[in-house]
Tab-separated table of C-alpha atoms and ligand atoms in Angstrom:
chain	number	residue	atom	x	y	z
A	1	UNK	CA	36.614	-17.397	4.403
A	2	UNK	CA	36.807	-20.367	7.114
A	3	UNK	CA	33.782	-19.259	9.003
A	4	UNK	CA	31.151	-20.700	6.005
A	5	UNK	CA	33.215	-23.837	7.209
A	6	UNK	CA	31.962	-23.418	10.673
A	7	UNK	CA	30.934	-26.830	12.174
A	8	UNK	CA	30.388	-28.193	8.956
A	9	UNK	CA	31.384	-31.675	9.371
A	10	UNK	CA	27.474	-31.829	11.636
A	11	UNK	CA	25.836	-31.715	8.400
A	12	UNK	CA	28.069	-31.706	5.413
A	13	UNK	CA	27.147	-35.646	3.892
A	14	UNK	CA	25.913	-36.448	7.558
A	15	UNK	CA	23.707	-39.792	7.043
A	16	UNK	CA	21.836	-39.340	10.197
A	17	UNK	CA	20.284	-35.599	11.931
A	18	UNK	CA	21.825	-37.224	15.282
A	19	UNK	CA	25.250	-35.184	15.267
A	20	UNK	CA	23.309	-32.016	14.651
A	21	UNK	CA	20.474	-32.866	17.156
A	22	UNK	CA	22.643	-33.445	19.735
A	23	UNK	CA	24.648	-30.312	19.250
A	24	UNK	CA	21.104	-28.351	19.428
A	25	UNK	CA	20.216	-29.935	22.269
A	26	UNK	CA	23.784	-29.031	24.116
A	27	UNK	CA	24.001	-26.005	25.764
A	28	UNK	CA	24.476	-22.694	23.994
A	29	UNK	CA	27.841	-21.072	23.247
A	30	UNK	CA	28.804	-17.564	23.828
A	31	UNK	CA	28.157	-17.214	20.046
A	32	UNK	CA	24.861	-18.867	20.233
A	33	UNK	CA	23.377	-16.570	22.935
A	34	UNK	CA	24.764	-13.837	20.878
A	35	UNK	CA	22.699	-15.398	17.663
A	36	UNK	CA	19.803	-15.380	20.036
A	37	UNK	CA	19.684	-11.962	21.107
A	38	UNK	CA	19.602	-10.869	17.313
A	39	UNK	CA	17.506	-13.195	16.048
A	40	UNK	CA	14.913	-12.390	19.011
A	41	UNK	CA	15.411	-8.295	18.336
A	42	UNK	CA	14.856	-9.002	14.887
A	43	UNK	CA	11.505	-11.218	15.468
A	44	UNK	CA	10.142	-8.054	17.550
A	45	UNK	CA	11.059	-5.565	14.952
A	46	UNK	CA	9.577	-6.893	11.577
A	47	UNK	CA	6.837	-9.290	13.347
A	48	UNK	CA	7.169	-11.956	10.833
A	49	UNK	CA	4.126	-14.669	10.153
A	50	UNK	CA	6.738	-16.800	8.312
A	51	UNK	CA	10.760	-16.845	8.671
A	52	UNK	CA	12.905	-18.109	5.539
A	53	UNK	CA	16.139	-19.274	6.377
A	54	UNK	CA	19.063	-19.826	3.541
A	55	UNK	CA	21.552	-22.407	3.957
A	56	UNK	CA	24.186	-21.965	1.222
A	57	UNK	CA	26.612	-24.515	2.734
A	58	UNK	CA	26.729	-27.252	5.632
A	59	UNK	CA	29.104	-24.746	7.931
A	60	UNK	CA	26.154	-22.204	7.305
A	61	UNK	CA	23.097	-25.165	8.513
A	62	UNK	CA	24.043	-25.456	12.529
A	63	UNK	CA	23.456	-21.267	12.901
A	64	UNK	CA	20.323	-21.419	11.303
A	65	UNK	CA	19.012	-24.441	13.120
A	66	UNK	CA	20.467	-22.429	16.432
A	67	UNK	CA	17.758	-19.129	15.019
A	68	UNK	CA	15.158	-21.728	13.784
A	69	UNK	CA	15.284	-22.955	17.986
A	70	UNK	CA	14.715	-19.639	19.206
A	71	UNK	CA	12.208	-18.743	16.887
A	72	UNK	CA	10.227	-22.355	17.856
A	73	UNK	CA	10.943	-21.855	21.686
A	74	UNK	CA	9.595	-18.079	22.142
A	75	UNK	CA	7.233	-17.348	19.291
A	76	UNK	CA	6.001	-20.603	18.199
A	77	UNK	CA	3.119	-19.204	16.003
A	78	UNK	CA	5.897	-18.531	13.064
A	79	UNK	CA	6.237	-20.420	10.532
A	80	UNK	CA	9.971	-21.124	9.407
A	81	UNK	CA	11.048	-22.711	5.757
A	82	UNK	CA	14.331	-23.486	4.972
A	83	UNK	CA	15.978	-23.680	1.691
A	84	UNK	CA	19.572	-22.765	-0.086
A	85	UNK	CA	22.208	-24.878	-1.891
A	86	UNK	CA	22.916	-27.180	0.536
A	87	UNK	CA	19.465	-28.106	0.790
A	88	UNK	CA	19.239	-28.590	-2.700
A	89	UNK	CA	22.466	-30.215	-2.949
A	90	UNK	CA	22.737	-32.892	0.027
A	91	UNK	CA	18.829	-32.985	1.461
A	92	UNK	CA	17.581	-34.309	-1.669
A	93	UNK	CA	16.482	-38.012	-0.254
A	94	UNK	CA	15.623	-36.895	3.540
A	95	UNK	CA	13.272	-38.692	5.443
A	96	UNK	CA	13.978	-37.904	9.314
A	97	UNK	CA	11.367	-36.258	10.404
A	98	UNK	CA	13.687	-34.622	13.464
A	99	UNK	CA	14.813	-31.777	11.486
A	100	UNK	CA	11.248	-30.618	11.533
A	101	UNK	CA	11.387	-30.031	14.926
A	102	UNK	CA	13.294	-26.742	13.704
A	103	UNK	CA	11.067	-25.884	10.749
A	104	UNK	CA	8.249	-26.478	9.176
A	105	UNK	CA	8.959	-26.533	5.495
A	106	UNK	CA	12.000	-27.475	3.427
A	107	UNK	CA	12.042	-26.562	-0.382
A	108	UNK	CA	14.217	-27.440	-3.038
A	109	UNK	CA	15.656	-25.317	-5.787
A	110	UNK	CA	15.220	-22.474	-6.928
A	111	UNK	CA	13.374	-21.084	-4.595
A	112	UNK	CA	10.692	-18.545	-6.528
A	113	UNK	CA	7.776	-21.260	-7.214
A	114	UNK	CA	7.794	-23.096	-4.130
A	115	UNK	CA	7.719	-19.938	-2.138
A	116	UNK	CA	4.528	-18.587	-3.869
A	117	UNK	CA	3.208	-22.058	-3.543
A	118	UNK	CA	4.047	-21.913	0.004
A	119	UNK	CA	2.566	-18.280	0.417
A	120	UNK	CA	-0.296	-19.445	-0.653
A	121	UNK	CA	-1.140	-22.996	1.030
A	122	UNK	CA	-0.922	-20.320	4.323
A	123	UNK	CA	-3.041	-17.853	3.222
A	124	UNK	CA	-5.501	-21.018	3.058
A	125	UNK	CA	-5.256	-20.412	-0.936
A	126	UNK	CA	-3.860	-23.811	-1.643
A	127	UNK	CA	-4.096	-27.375	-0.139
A	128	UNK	CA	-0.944	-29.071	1.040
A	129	UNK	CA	-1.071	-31.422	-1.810
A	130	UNK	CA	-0.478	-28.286	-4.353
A	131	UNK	CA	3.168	-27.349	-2.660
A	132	UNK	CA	5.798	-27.136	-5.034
A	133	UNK	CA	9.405	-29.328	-4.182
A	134	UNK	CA	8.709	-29.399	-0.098
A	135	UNK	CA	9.140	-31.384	2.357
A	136	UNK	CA	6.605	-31.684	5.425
A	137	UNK	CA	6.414	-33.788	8.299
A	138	UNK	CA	3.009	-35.571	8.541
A	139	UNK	CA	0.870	-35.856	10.924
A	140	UNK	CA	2.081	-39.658	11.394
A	141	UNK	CA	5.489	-38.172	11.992
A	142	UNK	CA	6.851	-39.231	8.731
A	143	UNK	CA	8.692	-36.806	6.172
A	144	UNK	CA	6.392	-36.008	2.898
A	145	UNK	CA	7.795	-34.600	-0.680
A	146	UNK	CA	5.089	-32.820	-2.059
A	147	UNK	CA	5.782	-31.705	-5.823
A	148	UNK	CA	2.715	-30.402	-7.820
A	149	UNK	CA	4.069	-29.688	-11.479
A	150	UNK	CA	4.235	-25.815	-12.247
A	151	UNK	CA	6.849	-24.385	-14.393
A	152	UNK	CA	9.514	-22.062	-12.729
A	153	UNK	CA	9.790	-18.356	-12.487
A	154	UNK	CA	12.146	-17.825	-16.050
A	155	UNK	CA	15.088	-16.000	-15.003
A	156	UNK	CA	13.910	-13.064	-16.875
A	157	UNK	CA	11.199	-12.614	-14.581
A	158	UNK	CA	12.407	-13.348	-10.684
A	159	UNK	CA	13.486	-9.802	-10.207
A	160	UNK	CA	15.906	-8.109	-8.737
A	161	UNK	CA	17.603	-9.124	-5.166
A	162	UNK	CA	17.480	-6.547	-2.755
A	163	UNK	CA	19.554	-6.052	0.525
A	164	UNK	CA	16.701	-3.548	2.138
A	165	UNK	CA	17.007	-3.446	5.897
A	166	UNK	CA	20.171	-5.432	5.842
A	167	UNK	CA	22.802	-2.979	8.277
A	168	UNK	CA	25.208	-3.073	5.259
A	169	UNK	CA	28.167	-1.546	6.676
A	170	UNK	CA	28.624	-3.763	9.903
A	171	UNK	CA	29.929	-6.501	7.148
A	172	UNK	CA	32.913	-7.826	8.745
A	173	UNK	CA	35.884	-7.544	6.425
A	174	UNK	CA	37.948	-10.998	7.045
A	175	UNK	CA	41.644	-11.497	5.405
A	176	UNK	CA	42.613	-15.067	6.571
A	177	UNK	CA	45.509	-15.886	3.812
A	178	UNK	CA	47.498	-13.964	1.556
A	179	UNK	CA	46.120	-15.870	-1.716
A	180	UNK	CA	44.646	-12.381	-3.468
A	181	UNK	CA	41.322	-14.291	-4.804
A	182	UNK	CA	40.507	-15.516	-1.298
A	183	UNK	CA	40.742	-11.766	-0.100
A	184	UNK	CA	38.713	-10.391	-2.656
A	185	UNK	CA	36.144	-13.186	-1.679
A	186	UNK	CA	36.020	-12.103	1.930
A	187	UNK	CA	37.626	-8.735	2.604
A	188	UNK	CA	34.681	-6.039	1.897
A	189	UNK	CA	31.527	-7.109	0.514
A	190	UNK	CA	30.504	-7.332	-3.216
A	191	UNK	CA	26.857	-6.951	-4.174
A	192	UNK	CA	25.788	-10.740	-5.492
A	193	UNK	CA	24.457	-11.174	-9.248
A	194	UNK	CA	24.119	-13.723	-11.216
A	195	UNK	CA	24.075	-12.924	-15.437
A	196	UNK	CA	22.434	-16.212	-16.194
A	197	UNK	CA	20.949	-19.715	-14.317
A	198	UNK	CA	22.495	-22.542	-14.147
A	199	UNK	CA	25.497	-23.627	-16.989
A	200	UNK	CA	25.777	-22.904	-20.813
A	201	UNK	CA	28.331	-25.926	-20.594
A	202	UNK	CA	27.030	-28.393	-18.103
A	203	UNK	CA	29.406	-30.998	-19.132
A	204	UNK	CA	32.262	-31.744	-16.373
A	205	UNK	CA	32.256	-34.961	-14.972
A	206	UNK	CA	32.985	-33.447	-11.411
A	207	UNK	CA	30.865	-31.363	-11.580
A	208	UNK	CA	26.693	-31.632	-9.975
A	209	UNK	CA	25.101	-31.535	-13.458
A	210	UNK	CA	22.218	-33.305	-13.051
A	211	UNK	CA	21.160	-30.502	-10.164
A	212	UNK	CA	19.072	-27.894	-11.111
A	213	UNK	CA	21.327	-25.364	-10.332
A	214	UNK	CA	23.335	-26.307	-12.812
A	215	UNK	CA	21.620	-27.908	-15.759
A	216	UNK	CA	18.347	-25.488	-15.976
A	217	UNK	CA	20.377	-22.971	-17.963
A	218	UNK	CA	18.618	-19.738	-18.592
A	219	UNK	CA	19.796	-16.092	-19.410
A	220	UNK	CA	18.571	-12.611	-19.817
A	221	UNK	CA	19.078	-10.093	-21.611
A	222	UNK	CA	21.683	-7.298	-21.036
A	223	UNK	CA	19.364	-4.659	-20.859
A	224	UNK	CA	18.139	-5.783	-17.727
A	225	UNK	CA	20.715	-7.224	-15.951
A	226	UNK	CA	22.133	-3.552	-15.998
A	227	UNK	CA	18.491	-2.587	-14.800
A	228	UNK	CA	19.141	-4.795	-12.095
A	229	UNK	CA	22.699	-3.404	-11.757
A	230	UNK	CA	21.563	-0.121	-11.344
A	231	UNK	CA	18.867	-0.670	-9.084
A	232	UNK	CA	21.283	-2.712	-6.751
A	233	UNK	CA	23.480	0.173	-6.669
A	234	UNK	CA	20.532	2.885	-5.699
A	235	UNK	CA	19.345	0.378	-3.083
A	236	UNK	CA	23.163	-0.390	-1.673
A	237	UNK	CA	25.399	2.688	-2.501
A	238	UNK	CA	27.693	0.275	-2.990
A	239	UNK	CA	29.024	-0.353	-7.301
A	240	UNK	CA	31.068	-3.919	-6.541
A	241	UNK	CA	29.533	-6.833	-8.422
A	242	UNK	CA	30.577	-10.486	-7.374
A	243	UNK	CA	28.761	-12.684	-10.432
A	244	UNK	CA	28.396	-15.781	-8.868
A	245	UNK	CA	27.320	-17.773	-11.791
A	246	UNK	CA	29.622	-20.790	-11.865
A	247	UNK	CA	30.567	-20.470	-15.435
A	248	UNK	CA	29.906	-17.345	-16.347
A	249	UNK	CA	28.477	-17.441	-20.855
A	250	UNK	CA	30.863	-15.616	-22.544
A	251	UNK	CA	28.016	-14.023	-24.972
A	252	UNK	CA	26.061	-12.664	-21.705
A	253	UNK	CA	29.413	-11.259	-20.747
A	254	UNK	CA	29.996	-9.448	-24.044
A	255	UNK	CA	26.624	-8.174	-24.309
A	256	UNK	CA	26.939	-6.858	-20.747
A	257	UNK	CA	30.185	-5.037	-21.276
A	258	UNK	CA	29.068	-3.143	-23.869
A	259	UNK	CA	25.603	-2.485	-22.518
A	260	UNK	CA	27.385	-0.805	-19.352
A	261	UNK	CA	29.774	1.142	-21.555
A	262	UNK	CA	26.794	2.132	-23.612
A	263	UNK	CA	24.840	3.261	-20.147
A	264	UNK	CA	28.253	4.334	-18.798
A	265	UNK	CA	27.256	2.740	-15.892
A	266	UNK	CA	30.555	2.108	-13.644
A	267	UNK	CA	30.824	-0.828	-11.389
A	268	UNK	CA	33.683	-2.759	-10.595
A	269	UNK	CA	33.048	-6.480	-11.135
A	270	UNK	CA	34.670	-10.184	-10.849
A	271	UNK	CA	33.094	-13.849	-11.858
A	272	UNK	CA	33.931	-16.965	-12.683
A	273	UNK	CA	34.347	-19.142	-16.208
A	274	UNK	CA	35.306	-21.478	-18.255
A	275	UNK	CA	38.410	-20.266	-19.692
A	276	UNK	CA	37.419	-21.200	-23.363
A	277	UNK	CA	38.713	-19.741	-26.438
A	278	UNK	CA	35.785	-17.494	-27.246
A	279	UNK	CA	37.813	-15.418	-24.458
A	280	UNK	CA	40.333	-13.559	-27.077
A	281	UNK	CA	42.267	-10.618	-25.822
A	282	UNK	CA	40.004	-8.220	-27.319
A	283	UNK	CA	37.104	-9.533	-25.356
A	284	UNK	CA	39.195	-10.020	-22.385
A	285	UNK	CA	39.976	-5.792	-23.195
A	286	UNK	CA	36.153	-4.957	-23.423
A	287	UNK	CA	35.602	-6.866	-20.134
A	288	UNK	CA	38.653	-4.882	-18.574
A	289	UNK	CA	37.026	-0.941	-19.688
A	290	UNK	CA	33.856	-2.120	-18.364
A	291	UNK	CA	34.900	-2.699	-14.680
A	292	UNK	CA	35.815	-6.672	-15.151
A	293	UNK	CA	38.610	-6.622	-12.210
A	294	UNK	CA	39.633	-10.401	-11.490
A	295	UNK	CA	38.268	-13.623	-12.887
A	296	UNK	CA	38.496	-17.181	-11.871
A	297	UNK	CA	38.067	-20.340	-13.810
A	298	UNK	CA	38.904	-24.510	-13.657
A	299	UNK	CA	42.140	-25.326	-14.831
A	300	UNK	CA	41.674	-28.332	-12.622
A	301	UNK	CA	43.944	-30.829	-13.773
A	302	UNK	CA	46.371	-29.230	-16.134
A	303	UNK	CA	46.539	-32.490	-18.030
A	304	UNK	CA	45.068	-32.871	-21.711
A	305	UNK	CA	44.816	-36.474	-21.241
A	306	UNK	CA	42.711	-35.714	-17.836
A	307	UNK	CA	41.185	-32.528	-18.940
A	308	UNK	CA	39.475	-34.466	-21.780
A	309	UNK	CA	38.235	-37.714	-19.342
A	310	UNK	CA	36.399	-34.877	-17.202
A	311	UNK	CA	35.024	-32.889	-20.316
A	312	UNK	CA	36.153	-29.909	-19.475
A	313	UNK	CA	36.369	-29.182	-23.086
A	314	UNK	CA	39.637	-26.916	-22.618
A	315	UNK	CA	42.891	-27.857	-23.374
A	316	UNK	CA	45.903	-26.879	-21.231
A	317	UNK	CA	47.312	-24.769	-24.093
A	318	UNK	CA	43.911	-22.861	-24.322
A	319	UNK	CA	43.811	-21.674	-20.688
A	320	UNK	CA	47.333	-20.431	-21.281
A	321	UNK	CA	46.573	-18.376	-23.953
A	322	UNK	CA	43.239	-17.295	-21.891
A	323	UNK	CA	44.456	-16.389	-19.223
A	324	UNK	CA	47.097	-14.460	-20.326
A	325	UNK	CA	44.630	-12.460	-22.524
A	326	UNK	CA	42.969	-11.687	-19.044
A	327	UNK	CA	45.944	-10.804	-17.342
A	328	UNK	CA	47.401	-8.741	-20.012
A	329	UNK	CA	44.472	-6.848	-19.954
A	330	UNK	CA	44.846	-6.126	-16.087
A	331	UNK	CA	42.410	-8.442	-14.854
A	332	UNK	CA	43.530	-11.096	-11.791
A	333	UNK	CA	43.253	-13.844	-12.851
A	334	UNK	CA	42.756	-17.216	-10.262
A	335	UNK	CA	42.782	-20.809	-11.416
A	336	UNK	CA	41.224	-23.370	-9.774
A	337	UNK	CA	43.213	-26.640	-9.541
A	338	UNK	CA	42.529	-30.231	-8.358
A	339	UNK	CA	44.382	-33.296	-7.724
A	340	UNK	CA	43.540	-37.089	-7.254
A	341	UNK	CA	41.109	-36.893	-9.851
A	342	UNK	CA	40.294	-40.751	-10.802
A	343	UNK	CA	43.557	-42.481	-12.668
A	344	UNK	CA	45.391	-39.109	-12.095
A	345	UNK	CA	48.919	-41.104	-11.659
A	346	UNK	CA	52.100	-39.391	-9.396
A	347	UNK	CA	53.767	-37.915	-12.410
A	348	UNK	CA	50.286	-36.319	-14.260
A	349	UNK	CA	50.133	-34.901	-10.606
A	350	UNK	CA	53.753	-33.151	-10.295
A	351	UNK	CA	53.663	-32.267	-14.242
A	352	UNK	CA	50.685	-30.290	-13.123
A	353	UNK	CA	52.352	-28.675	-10.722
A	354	UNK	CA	55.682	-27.834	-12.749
A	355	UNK	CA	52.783	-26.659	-15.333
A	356	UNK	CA	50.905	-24.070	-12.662
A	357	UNK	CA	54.369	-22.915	-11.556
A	358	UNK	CA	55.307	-21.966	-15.342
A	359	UNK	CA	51.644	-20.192	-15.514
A	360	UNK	CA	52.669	-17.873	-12.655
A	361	UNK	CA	56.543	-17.395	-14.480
A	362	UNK	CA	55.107	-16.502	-17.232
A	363	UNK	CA	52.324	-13.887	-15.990
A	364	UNK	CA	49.136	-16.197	-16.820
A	365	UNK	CA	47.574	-16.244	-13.777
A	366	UNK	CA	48.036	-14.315	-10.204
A	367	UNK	CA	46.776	-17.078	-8.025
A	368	UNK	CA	45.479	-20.751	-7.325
A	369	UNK	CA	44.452	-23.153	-5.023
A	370	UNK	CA	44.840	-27.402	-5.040
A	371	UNK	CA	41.732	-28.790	-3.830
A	372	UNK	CA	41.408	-32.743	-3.362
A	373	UNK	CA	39.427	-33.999	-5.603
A	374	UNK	CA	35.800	-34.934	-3.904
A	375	UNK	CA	33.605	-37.427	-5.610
A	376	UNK	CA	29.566	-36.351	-5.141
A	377	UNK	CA	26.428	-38.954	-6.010
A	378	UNK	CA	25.202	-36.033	-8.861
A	379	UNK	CA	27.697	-36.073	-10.659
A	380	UNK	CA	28.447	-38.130	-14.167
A	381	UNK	CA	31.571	-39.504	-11.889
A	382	UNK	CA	29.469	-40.147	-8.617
A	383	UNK	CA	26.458	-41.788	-11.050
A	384	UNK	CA	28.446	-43.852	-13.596
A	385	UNK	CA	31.789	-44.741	-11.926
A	386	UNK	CA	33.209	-48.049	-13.923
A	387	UNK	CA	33.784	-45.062	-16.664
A	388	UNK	CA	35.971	-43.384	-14.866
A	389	UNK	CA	37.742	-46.770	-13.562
A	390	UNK	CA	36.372	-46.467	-9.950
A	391	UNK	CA	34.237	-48.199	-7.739
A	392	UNK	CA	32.721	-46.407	-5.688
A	393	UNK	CA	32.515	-47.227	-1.350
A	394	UNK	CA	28.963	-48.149	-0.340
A	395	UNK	CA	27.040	-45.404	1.687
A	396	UNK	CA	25.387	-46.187	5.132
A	397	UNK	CA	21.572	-46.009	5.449
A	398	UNK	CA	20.725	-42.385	4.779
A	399	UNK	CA	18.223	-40.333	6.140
A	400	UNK	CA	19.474	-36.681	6.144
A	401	UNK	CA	22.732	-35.729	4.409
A	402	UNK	CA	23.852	-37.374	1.098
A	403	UNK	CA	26.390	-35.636	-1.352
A	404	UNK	CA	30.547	-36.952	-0.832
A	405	UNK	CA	30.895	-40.109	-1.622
A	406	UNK	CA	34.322	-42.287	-0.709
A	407	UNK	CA	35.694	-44.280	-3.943
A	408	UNK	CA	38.886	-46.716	-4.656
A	409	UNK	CA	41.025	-45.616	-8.070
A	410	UNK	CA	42.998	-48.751	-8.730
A	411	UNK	CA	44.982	-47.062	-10.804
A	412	UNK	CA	45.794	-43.000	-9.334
A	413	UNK	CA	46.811	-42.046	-6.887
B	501	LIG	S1	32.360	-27.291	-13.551
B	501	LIG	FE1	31.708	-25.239	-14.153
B	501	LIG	S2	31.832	-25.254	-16.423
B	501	LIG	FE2	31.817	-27.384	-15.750
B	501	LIG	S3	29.664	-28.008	-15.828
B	501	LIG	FE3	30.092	-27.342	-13.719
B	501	LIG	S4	29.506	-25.192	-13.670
B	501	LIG	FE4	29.705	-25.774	-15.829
């Protein structure tokens, strides 16, 4: 689970490329030749004219900058983009134009448009002015965002991922702690889904709903998410589903349930939601007989007065009865937990804690995990501040990395 943190801290809400150019420009590691050799057999194998490289988080940015070098240095006729959440989420105001010494386009988003825009411009089909959400370095050396207006790919219609020439099996099954949910996360691999785009609530102040990501909400139906299902499964030979929507709609879920009963259609599968009250037992059952293993969901604060201030619209009673509807129903159920959320006080902090050790006593949930509480610029917290009694640490002069941002509570912790 640690490795996605590898060398994070070069890029995670880095204000300047410098740390990261000057660990490119170090020597290579033992693991760096080793990303070399595969990233050179893999250039001779397919013979790519353009190399897309996904950057979920900042551990995951210094490895592909590392392939994006080798690519530049021995076959400098490819083209390389680079996209992925933590583009999306931290690159959004770049302008050094270093980082295009390592590629030649950076998108934002989702990813579907500006890649057939992109497609295009180098198939000499469209002019640079008609890219969709990229960044280019000009010919001046100075970083250009480039956004023509053309509606996105619905989510009905991007298709189904597929894993083809990916040498499934060599996964490397990690346990690093006990906590079950962390194992499931990283011990074996889960074919990714998603049942929907972006959040039916979009709502939590901690939360990055003003990104797209989150606030372009979009579903489809259940019919073809079990098209996609299947087809995943012919293409993998593998029947474990990891949703990774980020609250998974409790409707979709329903509708899938029974669609995959319908199709008997048997996959095991775990997501994450809001743990709202449209989750009875009986729906918590259906989800159970149709392969619904483990579930996760924000308890965060397990504080009414908090839970309200971050619009969570829960209340700590509800996720009791919830989960326990989950976990009577033999699914594992995780809560995620937070403290040192703005005007949390000392006591609101240990109540929370007597409150999660109860939830375990009493058979509610199977595991959890504190995180700190990190304020981020797109957030309702990060973008309006004096509501949430906090003012918030200026930032340095950015030009790469933007996304934590330091604050003083007067009154928490
Ligand atoms: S924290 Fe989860 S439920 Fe809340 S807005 Fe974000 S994605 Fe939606």
């Amino acid at each position: 689970f640690e490795f996605v943190r590898y060398a994070e801290s070069l890029a995670g809400s880095q204000p300047t490329f410098t740390p990261l150019a000057d660990a490119l420009a170090a020597s290579p590691t033992l693991m760096d030749l080793h990303l070399q050799e595969l990233t050179k057999s893999s250039i001779e194998k397919h013979q790519p004219g353009l190399v897309l490289l996904s950057v979920p988080f900042p551990g995951a940015m210094y490895a592909a900058l590392r392939i994006a070098q080798t690519i530049k240095q021995d076959y400098p006729a490819i083209k390389i983009g680079l996209g992925g959440g933590y583009v999306n989420t931290e690159l959004r105001e770049l302008t050094d134009p270093r980082i295009f010494d390592f590629v030649d386009f950076i998108t934002l988003d989702s990813g579907e448009r500006p890649l057939l825009a992109l497609l295009e411009h180098l198939n000499g089909k469209r002019s640079a002015e008609r890219l969709v959400r990229t960044f280019i370095r000009t010919a001046s050396n100075e970083v250009r965002y480039i956004n023509w207006q053309e509606p996105d790919i619905p989510f009905e219609e991007v298709g189904t991922a597929t894993w083809d020439g990916l040498p499934l099996n060599s996964y490397l099954s990690l346990l690093d702690m006990l906590n079950p949910m962390h194992r499931l996360w990283s011990d074996g691999r889960w074919n990714k889904l998603t049942v929907a785009h972006g959040c039916y609530w979009k709502k939590c102040s901690f939360c990055d709903v003003s990104l797209d990501y989150i606030s372009r909400y979009e579903t489809a139906s259940a019919s073809l998410l079990v098209d996609r299902i299947e087809a995943i499964v012919a293409e993998t030979g593998q029947s474990g589903f990891h949703f990774v929507d980020e609250a998974a709609p409790p409707k979709i879920l329903k509708a899938l349930a029974e669609e995959l009963i319908r199709r008997k259609v048997v996959i095991s599968w775990w997501g994450n939601i809001r743990f709202e009250k449209t989750f009875t037992p009986e729906l918590c059952e259906l989800l159970a007989q149709s392969g619904c293993i483990a579930m996760s969901g924000g308890l965060e604060v397990a504080s009414d007065r908090l839970l309200d201030l971050m619009k969570k619209g829960v209340s700590v009673e509800q996720v009791a009865q919830v989960t326990k509807g989950f976990s009577d129903a033999g699914i594992l159920v995780h809560a995620y937990l937070m403290y040192g959320f703005p005007t949390q006080t000392v006591q609101e902090t240990v109540d929370s804690l007597e409150y999660v050790r109860q939830l375990f006593e009493n058979g509610c949930i199977q595991s959890g995990f504190f995180h700190r509480f990190t304020c981020t610029v797109h957030s309702p917290v990060g973008l309006d501040p004096a509501a949430y009694g906090i003012e918030l640490v200026p930032l340095p002069p950015i030009s790469f990395a933007k996304n934590d941002i330091a604050f003083i509570d007067p009154t928490g912790v």
